[in-house]
């Protein structure tokens, strides 16, 4: 699954190498300071946070704590230096899912990301109640009341993206990326078209439009 990853790393060479490597499979935003990273997390919905703890303007551990005290289920991998065992333990105690120690192998990083991703996907209750809908993320089925609703692969992909972030605004650009992942060219109004189809199937209030911001599903 293609993810949107936020990388916060202030060392230019390492950040560049990691960003370039991950961009082969994912959408990556690379930022180099605590403040820029915190700001990006307020405005963008990410699937994974890859975080250097030792930042010029703050301690990455505080960002890990922020993520864990918010309602988001955002997986976090921390990047630490070899001589900072204490920092690493603090990171895990603060709620990070895993860590890598500098210098690390990029293939190893990919493997860690996949492992964290698998655990994150396995975590949510398989069947979720969202408004009048039930959604089973494992079997990819949706019910409206007692009746199962049949969705196309693209419709399901959009619903899955929204359900994973229920209660938070998903930008239109993120949903476009989901549609792009199917490989075909998409029209500029494709998201609107699919959301409108989904509302016909799932109920007009199933997906909220927040003008200029994106879309949201609420419990
Ligand atoms: Ca650093």
Short mmCIF file of N, CA, C and O and ligand atoms in Angstrom, two decimals, residues 8-11 14 32 52-56 58 79 81 84 102, ligand 1:
data_model
loop_
_atom_site.label_atom_id
_atom_site.label_comp_id
_atom_site.label_asym_id
_atom_site.label_seq_id
_atom_site.Cartn_x
_atom_site.Cartn_y
_atom_site.Cartn_z
N UNK A 8 10.93 13.71 9.38
CA UNK A 8 11.51 14.88 10.02
C UNK A 8 12.94 14.53 10.40
O UNK A 8 13.18 13.69 11.28
N UNK A 9 13.89 15.11 9.70
CA UNK A 9 15.32 14.78 9.87
C UNK A 9 16.11 16.01 9.44
O UNK A 9 15.96 16.51 8.33
N UNK A 10 16.96 16.51 10.34
CA UNK A 10 17.66 17.76 10.04
C UNK A 10 19.01 17.55 9.35
O UNK A 10 19.59 18.50 8.85
N UNK A 11 19.52 16.31 9.32
CA UNK A 11 20.80 16.10 8.62
C UNK A 11 20.52 16.00 7.13
O UNK A 11 19.86 15.06 6.68
N UNK A 14 21.49 12.60 5.14
CA UNK A 14 20.67 11.46 5.55
C UNK A 14 19.21 11.66 5.12
O UNK A 14 18.58 10.76 4.56
N UNK A 32 12.78 19.61 8.06
CA UNK A 32 14.04 19.54 8.79
C UNK A 32 14.01 20.16 10.17
O UNK A 32 15.05 20.29 10.81
N UNK A 52 13.52 11.91 13.48
CA UNK A 52 14.79 12.06 14.19
C UNK A 52 14.48 12.69 15.54
O UNK A 52 13.72 13.66 15.61
N UNK A 53 15.04 12.15 16.62
CA UNK A 53 14.71 12.69 17.93
C UNK A 53 15.49 13.95 18.25
O UNK A 53 15.04 14.81 18.98
N UNK A 54 16.69 14.05 17.66
CA UNK A 54 17.59 15.14 18.01
C UNK A 54 17.46 16.25 16.96
O UNK A 54 18.20 16.28 15.99
N UNK A 55 16.50 17.15 17.17
CA UNK A 55 16.24 18.21 16.18
C UNK A 55 16.78 19.54 16.69
O UNK A 55 16.87 19.76 17.90
N UNK A 56 17.14 20.44 15.77
CA UNK A 56 17.78 21.69 16.19
C UNK A 56 16.90 22.56 17.08
O UNK A 56 17.39 23.28 17.93
N UNK A 58 14.07 21.40 18.89
CA UNK A 58 13.18 20.71 19.82
C UNK A 58 13.53 19.24 19.94
O UNK A 58 14.36 18.73 19.19
N UNK A 79 14.29 7.79 14.76
CA UNK A 79 15.66 7.63 14.28
C UNK A 79 16.57 8.15 15.39
O UNK A 79 16.42 9.29 15.83
N UNK A 81 20.69 8.17 17.32
CA UNK A 81 22.12 7.95 17.15
C UNK A 81 22.55 6.77 18.02
O UNK A 81 21.92 6.46 19.02
N UNK A 84 22.95 7.00 21.84
CA UNK A 84 21.86 7.58 22.62
C UNK A 84 20.81 6.55 23.00
O UNK A 84 19.64 6.68 22.65
N UNK A 102 21.20 5.13 13.69
CA UNK A 102 22.12 5.62 12.66
C UNK A 102 23.49 4.99 12.85
O UNK A 102 23.93 4.89 14.00
CA1 LIG B 1 19.43 15.36 14.20
#
